[in-house]
GROMACS .gro file of C-alpha atoms in nm:
model
  500
    1MET     CA    1   2.067  -3.477  -0.168
    2PRO     CA    2   2.036  -3.178   0.106
    3GLY     CA    3   2.223  -2.974  -0.180
    4THR     CA    4   2.013  -3.075  -0.482
    5ALA     CA    5   1.694  -3.000  -0.238
    6VAL     CA    6   1.832  -2.642  -0.146
    7LEU     CA    7   1.907  -2.569  -0.543
    8SER     CA    8   1.581  -2.675  -0.633
    9PHE     CA    9   1.433  -2.427  -0.386
   10ALA     CA   10   1.661  -2.171  -0.430
   11ARG     CA   11   1.593  -2.195  -0.847
   12ARG     CA   12   1.209  -2.169  -0.779
   13ARG     CA   13   1.247  -1.931  -0.538
   14PHE     CA   14   1.411  -1.702  -0.770
   15GLU     CA   15   1.266  -1.785  -1.078
   16ARG     CA   16   1.178  -1.537  -1.321
   17PRO     CA   17   0.824  -1.440  -1.355
   18SER     CA   18   0.680  -1.512  -1.617
   19TRP     CA   19   0.537  -1.137  -1.695
   20LEU     CA   20   0.914  -1.073  -1.797
   21SER     CA   21   0.929  -1.279  -2.071
   22PRO     CA   22   0.866  -1.057  -2.378
   23ARG     CA   23   0.580  -1.264  -2.585
   24VAL     CA   24   0.389  -1.244  -2.241
   25ALA     CA   25   0.507  -0.866  -2.140
   26LYS     CA   26   0.376  -0.730  -2.495
   27THR     CA   27   0.035  -0.935  -2.462
   28GLU     CA   28  -0.010  -0.802  -2.127
   29VAL     CA   29   0.068  -0.442  -2.207
   30LEU     CA   30  -0.163  -0.420  -2.477
   31SER     CA   31  -0.474  -0.565  -2.317
   32ALA     CA   32  -0.411  -0.327  -2.005
   33LEU     CA   33  -0.408  -0.015  -2.263
   34VAL     CA   34  -0.746  -0.140  -2.360
   35VAL     CA   35  -0.916  -0.172  -2.094
   36ALA     CA   36  -0.747   0.132  -1.961
   37LEU     CA   37  -0.948   0.287  -2.275
   38ALA     CA   38  -1.310   0.104  -2.166
   39LEU     CA   39  -1.263   0.214  -1.795
   40ILE     CA   40  -1.266   0.589  -1.882
   41PRO     CA   41  -1.591   0.673  -2.010
   42GLU     CA   42  -1.744   0.391  -1.736
   43ALA     CA   43  -1.566   0.558  -1.435
   44ILE     CA   44  -1.658   0.877  -1.561
   45SER     CA   45  -2.040   0.750  -1.618
   46PHE     CA   46  -2.075   0.557  -1.229
   47SER     CA   47  -1.889   0.878  -1.104
   48ILE     CA   48  -2.258   1.043  -1.243
   49ILE     CA   49  -2.439   0.784  -1.059
   50ALA     CA   50  -2.256   0.816  -0.719
   51GLY     CA   51  -2.353   1.177  -0.756
   52VAL     CA   52  -1.950   1.286  -0.758
   53ASP     CA   53  -1.723   1.453  -0.992
   54PRO     CA   54  -1.584   1.251  -1.215
   55SER     CA   55  -1.191   1.269  -1.150
   56VAL     CA   56  -1.320   1.047  -0.783
   57GLY     CA   57  -1.444   0.784  -1.023
   58LEU     CA   58  -1.104   0.797  -1.259
   59PHE     CA   59  -0.909   0.820  -0.949
   60ALA     CA   60  -1.064   0.537  -0.775
   61SER     CA   61  -1.001   0.316  -1.073
   62PHE     CA   62  -0.684   0.409  -1.077
   63THR     CA   63  -0.572   0.313  -0.739
   64MET     CA   64  -0.790   0.009  -0.719
   65ALA     CA   65  -0.642  -0.138  -1.007
   66VAL     CA   66  -0.262  -0.009  -0.907
   67VAL     CA   67  -0.339  -0.175  -0.538
   68ILE     CA   68  -0.519  -0.482  -0.617
   69ALA     CA   69  -0.210  -0.579  -0.856
   70VAL     CA   70  -0.014  -0.624  -0.544
   71VAL     CA   71  -0.230  -0.714  -0.278
   72GLY     CA   72  -0.460  -0.938  -0.442
   73GLY     CA   73  -0.534  -1.293  -0.482
   74ARG     CA   74  -0.678  -1.350  -0.880
   75PRO     CA   75  -0.369  -1.255  -1.107
   76ALA     CA   76  -0.545  -1.060  -1.418
   77MET     CA   77  -0.850  -0.948  -1.245
   78ILE     CA   78  -0.916  -0.584  -1.314
   79SER     CA   79  -1.077  -0.405  -0.987
   80ALA     CA   80  -1.167  -0.048  -1.011
   81ALA     CA   81  -1.515   0.230  -0.945
   82THR     CA   82  -1.808  -0.024  -1.035
   83GLY     CA   83  -2.202   0.082  -1.115
   84ALA     CA   84  -2.312  -0.169  -0.789
   85ILE     CA   85  -2.097   0.042  -0.539
   86ALA     CA   86  -2.200   0.373  -0.699
   87LEU     CA   87  -2.535   0.242  -0.602
   88VAL     CA   88  -2.455   0.157  -0.253
   89VAL     CA   89  -2.301   0.504  -0.192
   90ALA     CA   90  -2.495   0.723  -0.416
   91PRO     CA   91  -2.778   0.818  -0.129
   92LEU     CA   92  -2.474   0.884   0.112
   93ALA     CA   93  -2.337   1.111  -0.147
   94ARG     CA   94  -2.630   1.329  -0.228
   95GLU     CA   95  -2.758   1.367   0.113
   96HIS     CA   96  -2.403   1.397   0.344
   97GLY     CA   97  -2.140   1.501   0.072
   98LEU     CA   98  -1.827   1.361  -0.036
   99SER     CA   99  -1.642   1.362   0.284
  100HIS     CA  100  -1.900   1.136   0.429
  101LEU     CA  101  -1.863   0.901   0.095
  102ILE     CA  102  -1.541   0.859   0.161
  103ALA     CA  103  -1.506   0.793   0.492
  104ALA     CA  104  -1.759   0.533   0.446
  105VAL     CA  105  -1.547   0.361   0.168
  106ILE     CA  106  -1.213   0.380   0.429
  107LEU     CA  107  -1.482   0.189   0.680
  108GLY     CA  108  -1.621  -0.031   0.387
  109GLY     CA  109  -1.245  -0.177   0.284
  110LEU     CA  110  -1.173  -0.231   0.725
  111PHE     CA  111  -1.498  -0.402   0.677
  112GLN     CA  112  -1.365  -0.624   0.427
  113VAL     CA  113  -1.033  -0.675   0.590
  114ALA     CA  114  -1.191  -0.820   0.859
  115LEU     CA  115  -1.413  -1.016   0.691
  116GLY     CA  116  -1.184  -1.144   0.499
  117ALA     CA  117  -0.947  -1.223   0.753
  118LEU     CA  118  -1.243  -1.449   0.905
  119GLY     CA  119  -1.258  -1.674   0.622
  120VAL     CA  120  -1.576  -1.495   0.428
  121ALA     CA  121  -1.429  -1.637   0.083
  122ARG     CA  122  -1.506  -1.982   0.245
  123LEU     CA  123  -1.872  -1.895   0.156
  124MET     CA  124  -1.847  -1.958  -0.200
  125ARG     CA  125  -1.833  -2.315  -0.171
  126PHE     CA  126  -2.188  -2.298  -0.133
  127VAL     CA  127  -2.254  -2.146  -0.464
  128PRO     CA  128  -2.414  -2.407  -0.674
  129ARG     CA  129  -2.315  -2.406  -1.048
  130SER     CA  130  -2.648  -2.290  -1.193
  131VAL     CA  131  -2.628  -1.965  -0.967
  132MET     CA  132  -2.254  -1.905  -1.119
  133VAL     CA  133  -2.393  -1.955  -1.487
  134GLY     CA  134  -2.712  -1.727  -1.393
  135PHE     CA  135  -2.463  -1.483  -1.284
  136VAL     CA  136  -2.270  -1.498  -1.627
  137ASN     CA  137  -2.560  -1.450  -1.818
  138ALA     CA  138  -2.753  -1.187  -1.651
  139LEU     CA  139  -2.397  -1.017  -1.619
  140ALA     CA  140  -2.343  -1.030  -2.008
  141ILE     CA  141  -2.727  -0.848  -2.023
  142LEU     CA  142  -2.629  -0.583  -1.801
  143ILE     CA  143  -2.324  -0.505  -1.970
  144PHE     CA  144  -2.516  -0.525  -2.297
  145MET     CA  145  -2.775  -0.295  -2.140
  146ALA     CA  146  -2.544  -0.008  -2.043
  147GLN     CA  147  -2.399   0.029  -2.373
  148VAL     CA  148  -2.814   0.042  -2.588
  149PRO     CA  149  -2.859   0.417  -2.457
  150GLU     CA  150  -2.537   0.509  -2.636
  151LEU     CA  151  -2.700   0.412  -2.948
  152ILE     CA  152  -2.994   0.606  -2.902
  153ASP     CA  153  -3.060   0.962  -3.005
  154VAL     CA  154  -2.729   0.960  -3.154
  155PRO     CA  155  -2.607   1.101  -3.512
  156TRP     CA  156  -2.640   0.861  -3.792
  157PRO     CA  157  -2.260   0.791  -3.834
  158VAL     CA  158  -2.286   0.602  -3.507
  159TYR     CA  159  -2.389   0.334  -3.660
  160PRO     CA  160  -2.189   0.258  -3.919
  161LEU     CA  161  -1.899   0.341  -3.684
  162PHE     CA  162  -2.028   0.072  -3.454
  163ALA     CA  163  -2.097  -0.162  -3.718
  164GLY     CA  164  -1.766  -0.100  -3.840
  165GLY     CA  165  -1.564  -0.139  -3.511
  166LEU     CA  166  -1.775  -0.480  -3.436
  167ALA     CA  167  -1.649  -0.566  -3.768
  168LEU     CA  168  -1.270  -0.527  -3.746
  169MET     CA  169  -1.263  -0.677  -3.397
  170VAL     CA  170  -1.445  -1.002  -3.540
  171PHE     CA  171  -1.274  -1.022  -3.882
  172LEU     CA  172  -0.886  -0.880  -3.755
  173PRO     CA  173  -0.790  -1.189  -3.535
  174ARG     CA  174  -0.880  -1.397  -3.848
  175LEU     CA  175  -0.550  -1.237  -3.995
  176THR     CA  176  -0.335  -1.171  -3.712
  177LYS     CA  177  -0.326  -1.154  -3.340
  178ALA     CA  178  -0.008  -0.988  -3.288
  179VAL     CA  179  -0.209  -0.639  -3.175
  180PRO     CA  180  -0.565  -0.683  -2.954
  181ALA     CA  181  -0.831  -0.604  -3.222
  182PRO     CA  182  -0.993  -0.404  -2.980
  183LEU     CA  183  -0.735  -0.222  -2.927
  184VAL     CA  184  -0.675  -0.129  -3.314
  185SER     CA  185  -1.100  -0.066  -3.333
  186ILE     CA  186  -1.061   0.229  -3.114
  187VAL     CA  187  -0.735   0.374  -3.286
  188VAL     CA  188  -0.870   0.353  -3.633
  189LEU     CA  189  -1.214   0.458  -3.507
  190THR     CA  190  -1.055   0.756  -3.357
  191VAL     CA  191  -0.836   0.863  -3.656
  192LEU     CA  192  -1.126   0.789  -3.885
  193THR     CA  193  -1.348   1.068  -3.715
  194VAL     CA  194  -1.102   1.325  -3.625
  195ALA     CA  195  -0.953   1.295  -3.970
  196ALA     CA  196  -1.277   1.336  -4.106
  197GLY     CA  197  -1.445   1.541  -3.867
  198ILE     CA  198  -1.716   1.344  -3.842
  199ALA     CA  199  -1.918   1.469  -3.543
  200VAL     CA  200  -2.009   1.186  -3.334
  201PRO     CA  201  -2.076   1.176  -2.922
  202THR     CA  202  -1.719   1.112  -2.769
  203VAL     CA  203  -1.530   1.040  -2.410
  204GLY     CA  204  -1.472   1.404  -2.397
  205ASP     CA  205  -1.884   1.467  -2.388
  206LYS     CA  206  -1.946   1.224  -2.066
  207GLY     CA  207  -1.687   1.457  -1.874
  208GLU     CA  208  -1.399   1.686  -1.781
  209LEU     CA  209  -1.063   1.475  -1.750
  210PRO     CA  210  -0.846   1.557  -1.481
  211SER     CA  211  -0.566   1.759  -1.479
  212SER     CA  212  -0.362   1.700  -1.147
  213PHE     CA  213  -0.321   1.396  -0.893
  214PRO     CA  214  -0.487   1.387  -0.561
  215ALA     CA  215  -0.300   1.458  -0.208
  216PRO     CA  216  -0.354   1.159   0.022
  217GLY     CA  217  -0.554   1.272   0.322
  218LEU     CA  218  -0.844   1.185   0.592
  219PRO     CA  219  -1.197   1.296   0.504
  220ASP     CA  220  -1.294   1.599   0.681
  221VAL     CA  221  -1.595   1.488   0.873
  222PRO     CA  222  -1.650   1.472   1.327
  223LEU     CA  223  -1.508   1.166   1.486
  224THR     CA  224  -1.829   1.100   1.666
  225TRP     CA  225  -2.047   0.806   1.750
  226GLU     CA  226  -2.326   0.997   1.540
  227THR     CA  227  -2.092   0.969   1.221
  228LEU     CA  228  -2.025   0.631   1.272
  229GLN     CA  229  -2.398   0.539   1.271
  230LEU     CA  230  -2.407   0.756   1.009
  231ILE     CA  231  -2.203   0.560   0.776
  232ALA     CA  232  -2.148   0.219   0.878
  233PRO     CA  233  -2.468   0.081   0.731
  234TYR     CA  234  -2.330   0.204   0.376
  235ALA     CA  235  -2.034   0.090   0.455
  236LEU     CA  236  -2.131  -0.323   0.540
  237ALA     CA  237  -2.362  -0.286   0.227
  238PHE     CA  238  -2.055  -0.177   0.048
  239ALA     CA  239  -1.827  -0.378   0.191
  240LEU     CA  240  -2.090  -0.696   0.124
  241VAL     CA  241  -2.119  -0.583  -0.213
  242GLY     CA  242  -1.802  -0.578  -0.311
  243LEU     CA  243  -1.675  -0.898  -0.179
  244MET     CA  244  -1.943  -1.062  -0.366
  245GLU     CA  245  -1.872  -0.935  -0.693
  246SER     CA  246  -1.530  -1.004  -0.640
  247LEU     CA  247  -1.516  -1.313  -0.532
  248MET     CA  248  -1.782  -1.437  -0.807
  249THR     CA  249  -1.593  -1.260  -1.079
  250ALA     CA  250  -1.256  -1.431  -0.924
  251LYS     CA  251  -1.441  -1.768  -0.932
  252LEU     CA  252  -1.518  -1.701  -1.298
  253VAL     CA  253  -1.170  -1.641  -1.438
  254ASP     CA  254  -1.089  -1.910  -1.252
  255GLY     CA  255  -1.280  -2.099  -1.499
  256ILE     CA  256  -1.159  -1.938  -1.787
  257THR     CA  257  -0.788  -1.960  -1.737
  258ASP     CA  258  -0.805  -2.327  -1.572
  259THR     CA  259  -0.588  -2.170  -1.239
  260HIS     CA  260  -0.661  -2.121  -0.855
  261SER     CA  261  -0.687  -1.789  -0.720
  262ASN     CA  262  -0.653  -1.719  -0.354
  263LYS     CA  263  -1.004  -1.573  -0.233
  264THR     CA  264  -0.917  -1.515   0.081
  265ARG     CA  265  -0.616  -1.286  -0.018
  266GLU     CA  266  -0.847  -1.138  -0.285
  267ALA     CA  267  -1.134  -1.080  -0.056
  268VAL     CA  268  -0.822  -0.874   0.250
  269GLY     CA  269  -0.678  -0.689  -0.094
  270GLN     CA  270  -0.969  -0.550  -0.217
  271GLY     CA  271  -1.056  -0.428   0.170
  272ILE     CA  272  -0.713  -0.275   0.171
  273ALA     CA  273  -0.736  -0.098  -0.203
  274ASN     CA  274  -1.045   0.045  -0.106
  275VAL     CA  275  -0.878   0.195   0.223
  276VAL     CA  276  -0.571   0.355   0.006
  277THR     CA  277  -0.872   0.444  -0.231
  278GLY     CA  278  -1.047   0.643   0.017
  279VAL     CA  279  -0.746   0.819   0.168
  280PHE     CA  280  -0.696   0.909  -0.218
  281GLY     CA  281  -1.008   1.053  -0.250
  282GLY     CA  282  -1.180   0.815  -0.423
  283MET     CA  283  -1.554   0.644  -0.445
  284GLY     CA  284  -1.428   0.291  -0.377
  285GLY     CA  285  -1.454   0.034  -0.590
  286CYS     CA  286  -1.458  -0.357  -0.645
  287ALA     CA  287  -1.377  -0.616  -0.957
  288MET     CA  288  -1.501  -0.529  -1.302
  289ILE     CA  289  -1.656  -0.783  -1.490
  290GLY     CA  290  -1.642  -0.645  -1.851
  291GLN     CA  291  -1.304  -0.521  -1.781
  292THR     CA  292  -1.191  -0.847  -1.649
  293MET     CA  293  -1.351  -1.021  -1.927
  294ILE     CA  294  -1.140  -0.738  -2.211
  295ASN     CA  295  -0.857  -0.830  -2.019
  296VAL     CA  296  -0.868  -1.210  -1.988
  297ARG     CA  297  -1.084  -1.324  -2.305
  298ALA     CA  298  -1.046  -1.025  -2.527
  299GLY     CA  299  -0.666  -0.941  -2.442
  300GLY     CA  300  -0.540  -1.257  -2.288
  301ALA     CA  301  -0.362  -1.137  -2.012
  302ARG     CA  302  -0.282  -1.413  -1.777
  303THR     CA  303  -0.068  -1.197  -1.460
  304ARG     CA  304  -0.093  -0.919  -1.213
  305LEU     CA  305   0.130  -0.691  -1.474
  306SER     CA  306  -0.183  -0.600  -1.691
  307THR     CA  307  -0.381  -0.503  -1.382
  308PHE     CA  308  -0.122  -0.289  -1.257
  309LEU     CA  309  -0.066  -0.127  -1.621
  310ALA     CA  310  -0.419  -0.120  -1.671
  311GLY     CA  311  -0.411   0.128  -1.341
  312VAL     CA  312  -0.102   0.305  -1.451
  313PHE     CA  313  -0.221   0.380  -1.803
  314LEU     CA  314  -0.554   0.499  -1.699
  315LEU     CA  315  -0.359   0.776  -1.504
  316ILE     CA  316  -0.133   0.894  -1.815
  317LEU     CA  317  -0.444   0.866  -2.053
  318CYS     CA  318  -0.597   1.098  -1.802
  319LEU     CA  319  -0.289   1.379  -1.687
  320VAL     CA  320  -0.073   1.316  -2.009
  321LEU     CA  321  -0.325   1.238  -2.316
  322GLY     CA  322  -0.636   1.360  -2.169
  323PRO     CA  323  -0.737   1.593  -2.479
  324VAL     CA  324  -0.636   1.266  -2.698
  325VAL     CA  325  -0.853   1.029  -2.507
  326SER     CA  326  -1.155   1.333  -2.530
  327GLU     CA  327  -1.172   1.245  -2.879
  328ILE     CA  328  -1.213   0.909  -2.887
  329PRO     CA  329  -1.582   0.825  -3.015
  330MET     CA  330  -1.817   0.637  -2.788
  331ALA     CA  331  -1.890   0.436  -3.083
  332ALA     CA  332  -1.541   0.273  -3.045
  333LEU     CA  333  -1.596   0.192  -2.691
  334VAL     CA  334  -1.945   0.090  -2.704
  335ALA     CA  335  -1.876  -0.192  -2.994
  336VAL     CA  336  -1.581  -0.346  -2.752
  337MET     CA  337  -1.823  -0.377  -2.477
  338VAL     CA  338  -2.109  -0.539  -2.670
  339LEU     CA  339  -1.836  -0.771  -2.849
  340VAL     CA  340  -1.744  -0.844  -2.491
  341ALA     CA  341  -2.136  -0.887  -2.351
  342PHE     CA  342  -2.142  -1.126  -2.625
  343SER     CA  343  -1.863  -1.353  -2.571
  344THR     CA  344  -1.952  -1.340  -2.188
  345PHE     CA  345  -2.302  -1.495  -2.226
  346ASP     CA  346  -2.305  -1.920  -2.206
  347TRP     CA  347  -2.469  -1.922  -2.463
  348HIS     CA  348  -2.471  -2.305  -2.441
  349SER     CA  349  -2.687  -2.254  -2.100
  350VAL     CA  350  -2.965  -2.166  -2.331
  351ARG     CA  351  -2.952  -2.423  -2.644
  352PRO     CA  352  -3.303  -2.622  -2.621
  353ALA     CA  353  -3.112  -2.921  -2.645
  354THR     CA  354  -2.909  -2.832  -2.281
  355LEU     CA  355  -3.299  -2.697  -2.165
  356LYS     CA  356  -3.448  -2.981  -2.243
  357ARG     CA  357  -3.200  -3.226  -2.026
  358MET     CA  358  -3.159  -2.978  -1.720
  359PRO     CA  359  -3.392  -3.041  -1.395
  360VAL     CA  360  -3.697  -2.792  -1.394
  361GLY     CA  361  -3.496  -2.689  -1.019
  362GLU     CA  362  -3.130  -2.612  -1.175
  363LEU     CA  363  -3.324  -2.386  -1.485
  364THR     CA  364  -3.553  -2.184  -1.212
  365VAL     CA  365  -3.226  -2.123  -1.006
  366MET     CA  366  -3.090  -1.995  -1.314
  367ALA     CA  367  -3.373  -1.776  -1.424
  368VAL     CA  368  -3.446  -1.629  -1.068
  369THR     CA  369  -3.025  -1.535  -1.039
  370VAL     CA  370  -3.062  -1.352  -1.412
  371GLY     CA  371  -3.419  -1.211  -1.330
  372VAL     CA  372  -3.314  -1.061  -0.996
  373VAL     CA  373  -2.977  -0.887  -1.117
  374VAL     CA  374  -3.171  -0.778  -1.422
  375ALA     CA  375  -3.474  -0.594  -1.232
  376THR     CA  376  -3.238  -0.492  -0.941
  377HIS     CA  377  -2.887  -0.420  -1.165
  378ASN     CA  378  -2.728  -0.526  -0.865
  379LEU     CA  379  -2.512  -0.845  -0.899
  380ALA     CA  380  -2.459  -0.960  -0.533
  381ILE     CA  381  -2.877  -0.955  -0.462
  382GLY     CA  382  -2.908  -1.168  -0.764
  383VAL     CA  383  -2.628  -1.391  -0.670
  384VAL     CA  384  -2.784  -1.434  -0.274
  385ALA     CA  385  -3.120  -1.455  -0.440
  386GLY     CA  386  -3.034  -1.740  -0.644
  387THR     CA  387  -2.835  -1.938  -0.367
  388ILE     CA  388  -3.137  -1.943  -0.174
  389THR     CA  389  -3.353  -2.071  -0.423
  390ALA     CA  390  -3.117  -2.325  -0.505
  391MET     CA  391  -3.107  -2.437  -0.135
  392VAL     CA  392  -3.479  -2.467  -0.149
  393VAL     CA  393  -3.522  -2.651  -0.413
  394PHE     CA  394  -3.225  -2.891  -0.301
  395ALA     CA  395  -3.405  -2.913   0.002
  396ARG     CA  396  -3.768  -3.041  -0.160
  397ARG     CA  397  -3.552  -3.315  -0.372
  398VAL     CA  398  -3.384  -3.476  -0.074
  399ALA     CA  399  -3.675  -3.450   0.124
  400HIS     CA  400  -3.867  -3.661  -0.094
  401LEU     CA  401  -3.612  -3.900  -0.085
  402VAL     CA  402  -3.732  -4.027   0.258
  403ASN     CA  403  -3.855  -4.355   0.272
  404VAL     CA  404  -4.041  -4.558   0.580
  405THR     CA  405  -4.151  -4.918   0.504
  406ALA     CA  406  -4.270  -5.163   0.812
  407VAL     CA  407  -4.220  -5.466   0.833
  408ALA     CA  408  -4.433  -5.675   1.100
  409ASP     CA  409  -4.281  -6.029   1.273
  410PRO     CA  410  -4.467  -6.329   1.263
  411ASP     CA  411  -4.592  -6.383   1.572
  412GLY     CA  412  -4.720  -5.977   1.559
  413GLY     CA  413  -4.568  -5.925   1.899
  414GLN     CA  414  -4.333  -5.619   1.726
  415VAL     CA  415  -4.291  -5.424   1.399
  416VAL     CA  416  -3.993  -5.271   1.240
  417TYR     CA  417  -3.981  -4.944   1.058
  418SER     CA  418  -3.707  -4.908   0.805
  419VAL     CA  419  -3.632  -4.528   0.776
  420THR     CA  420  -3.422  -4.442   0.467
  421GLY     CA  421  -3.283  -4.097   0.329
  422GLU     CA  422  -3.112  -3.763   0.468
  423LEU     CA  423  -3.349  -3.672   0.822
  424PHE     CA  424  -3.403  -3.286   0.819
  425PHE     CA  425  -3.592  -3.022   0.910
  426ALA     CA  426  -3.796  -3.068   0.548
  427SER     CA  427  -3.772  -3.431   0.558
  428SER     CA  428  -3.873  -3.528   0.912
  429ASN     CA  429  -4.154  -3.268   0.965
  430ASP     CA  430  -4.352  -3.561   0.756
  431LEU     CA  431  -4.232  -3.814   0.945
  432VAL     CA  432  -4.447  -3.895   1.278
  433TYR     CA  433  -4.706  -3.929   1.018
  434GLN     CA  434  -4.561  -4.237   0.888
  435PHE     CA  435  -4.630  -4.463   1.153
  436ASP     CA  436  -4.999  -4.645   1.262
  437TYR     CA  437  -4.985  -4.543   1.633
  438THR     CA  438  -5.294  -4.797   1.705
  439GLY     CA  439  -5.294  -5.045   1.487
  440ASP     CA  440  -4.941  -5.124   1.572
  441PRO     CA  441  -4.839  -5.390   1.816
  442GLU     CA  442  -4.677  -5.366   2.181
  443ARG     CA  443  -4.314  -5.313   2.049
  444VAL     CA  444  -4.210  -5.056   1.806
  445VAL     CA  445  -3.858  -5.076   1.633
  446ILE     CA  446  -3.708  -4.759   1.428
  447ASP     CA  447  -3.423  -4.851   1.226
  448LEU     CA  448  -3.236  -4.594   1.130
  449THR     CA  449  -2.947  -4.770   0.950
  450ASP     CA  450  -2.961  -4.634   0.639
  451ALA     CA  451  -3.057  -4.280   0.762
  452HIS     CA  452  -2.916  -3.980   0.929
  453ILE     CA  453  -3.044  -3.697   1.157
  454TRP     CA  454  -2.864  -3.369   1.030
  455ASP     CA  455  -3.106  -3.175   1.307
  456ALA     CA  456  -3.328  -3.070   1.619
  457SER     CA  457  -3.616  -3.084   1.421
  458THR     CA  458  -3.568  -3.445   1.321
  459VAL     CA  459  -3.458  -3.573   1.703
  460ALA     CA  460  -3.797  -3.352   1.833
  461ALA     CA  461  -3.998  -3.564   1.534
  462LEU     CA  462  -3.867  -3.908   1.695
  463ASP     CA  463  -3.949  -3.789   2.029
  464ALA     CA  464  -4.315  -3.670   1.974
  465ILE     CA  465  -4.324  -4.036   1.734
  466SER     CA  466  -4.208  -4.197   2.064
  467THR     CA  467  -4.462  -3.964   2.287
  468LYS     CA  468  -4.738  -4.073   2.066
  469TYR     CA  469  -4.670  -4.437   2.131
  470ALA     CA  470  -4.638  -4.387   2.470
  471ALA     CA  471  -4.968  -4.272   2.494
  472GLN     CA  472  -5.135  -4.618   2.314
  473GLY     CA  473  -4.910  -4.811   2.607
  474LYS     CA  474  -4.700  -4.915   2.358
  475THR     CA  475  -4.287  -4.913   2.378
  476VAL     CA  476  -4.034  -4.782   2.096
  477GLU     CA  477  -3.690  -4.886   2.033
  478ILE     CA  478  -3.474  -4.693   1.776
  479VAL     CA  479  -3.159  -4.879   1.645
  480GLY     CA  480  -2.908  -4.853   1.415
  481LEU     CA  481  -2.775  -4.508   1.449
  482ASN     CA  482  -2.458  -4.368   1.326
  483GLU     CA  483  -2.198  -4.209   1.521
  484HIS     CA  484  -2.296  -3.825   1.433
  485SER     CA  485  -2.666  -3.955   1.475
  486GLU     CA  486  -2.613  -4.131   1.803
  487THR     CA  487  -2.461  -3.834   1.995
  488MET     CA  488  -2.705  -3.606   1.854
  489HIS     CA  489  -3.011  -3.764   1.954
  490ARG     CA  490  -2.865  -3.853   2.273
  491ARG     CA  491  -2.762  -3.481   2.325
  492LEU     CA  492  -3.132  -3.341   2.245
  493SER     CA  493  -3.366  -3.661   2.291
  494GLY     CA  494  -3.536  -3.516   2.576
  495GLU     CA  495  -3.448  -3.167   2.535
  496LEU     CA  496  -3.691  -3.064   2.304
  497ALA     CA  497  -4.059  -3.120   2.484
  498GLY     CA  498  -4.107  -2.737   2.521
  499ASN     CA  499  -4.166  -2.756   2.106
  500HIS     CA  500  -4.454  -2.966   2.111
   0.00000   0.00000   0.00000
């Protein structure tokens, strides 16, 4: 038996990775190529938002993808330069230059490693489903909105090219799935525009692609307390926004692929990837929902190979095939992203039948999440706002489930108040008004058998009730406390009088 166990362990230990299978490898390679093509214009755009040279965003996308493929916790998720990160670091780059931005990226990466090690990923359990649905829908709206400028004030051939690209991606999979439809669409539209000499906006119009790889090094900033005070707020915001987007995206991919990811490893991995990116002069980044959806949904990728190759292909496309990539019409990439936005949106969540069945509180949470994300263009702020709203809705709902009923003894010697429900700050504030202090007999029993004390506010409310009865010359006995409630009541009762 021991020998069998050893053989079984060895077989599992040295089992060939799934991506070595020719069929899986083909899917991963082709999907990664589509992702790399879609990354180029976005990375350039985000560089412009951050106020830095396009090469800064492109190299950041390369290093993020390659490093996170090795150290990340969510296979097939794409990390690269993002708009949210660009918005965070833009003021620093504008006012103090690229060196300070890179210093903030490295420090932000170290913050992410520390937060990941401290278990910040476990906070994801407090994000309710309604916030997740709002996050996904807001994401789809933002992806779509980002494409609209590419379809305004452009030459008329853009529109038939865009429509043709969408048609190819919708109908080609019905004929064959041997090659990803987005890749076919990009190739066909590029060949068509070049061969026919159609003048439309191209990837090359977004900015010049880099021609050489940057050398690693540390940013040229003074190593002083003043520098730390300057970059630390940006670095902390960078770390929090990056982790929020990455962990939410990982949770989304978990649901799509029916697999579980290591969120703590992903949080630490994001930090490591950003430190490496900063050392190579990149602007930092985090998980990209749009490119991840291309990889996972449109491309069908499931392993780390696609993430790694997306970064490698991006570098090759920029350094080796730059002139060819520059000829890709933006209409082709816009069509890909619009289809991604359409498939990302949770249409079931906005069906009339669904809206009619959903509680008003759940709909409110979803609407707040979507509204804040779309208004701020910041997914992290929207998720925080939605989660806080969900907590308030939950607290209000639970607070109304507390009931107090009074049963007087026939002889009139005592009255028993039976309290049921969860007692915490929202429900216990009104508890003090549920008793008849002047009309009750001399002995009052408060039965908490079907209740639970959760916080100091409840203990303070019970103390206040006892004090009011004592002022009338009456005694109060509290019975039926469970172990947790008894411990909290014994520890805090009589110690909170200063709060009244």
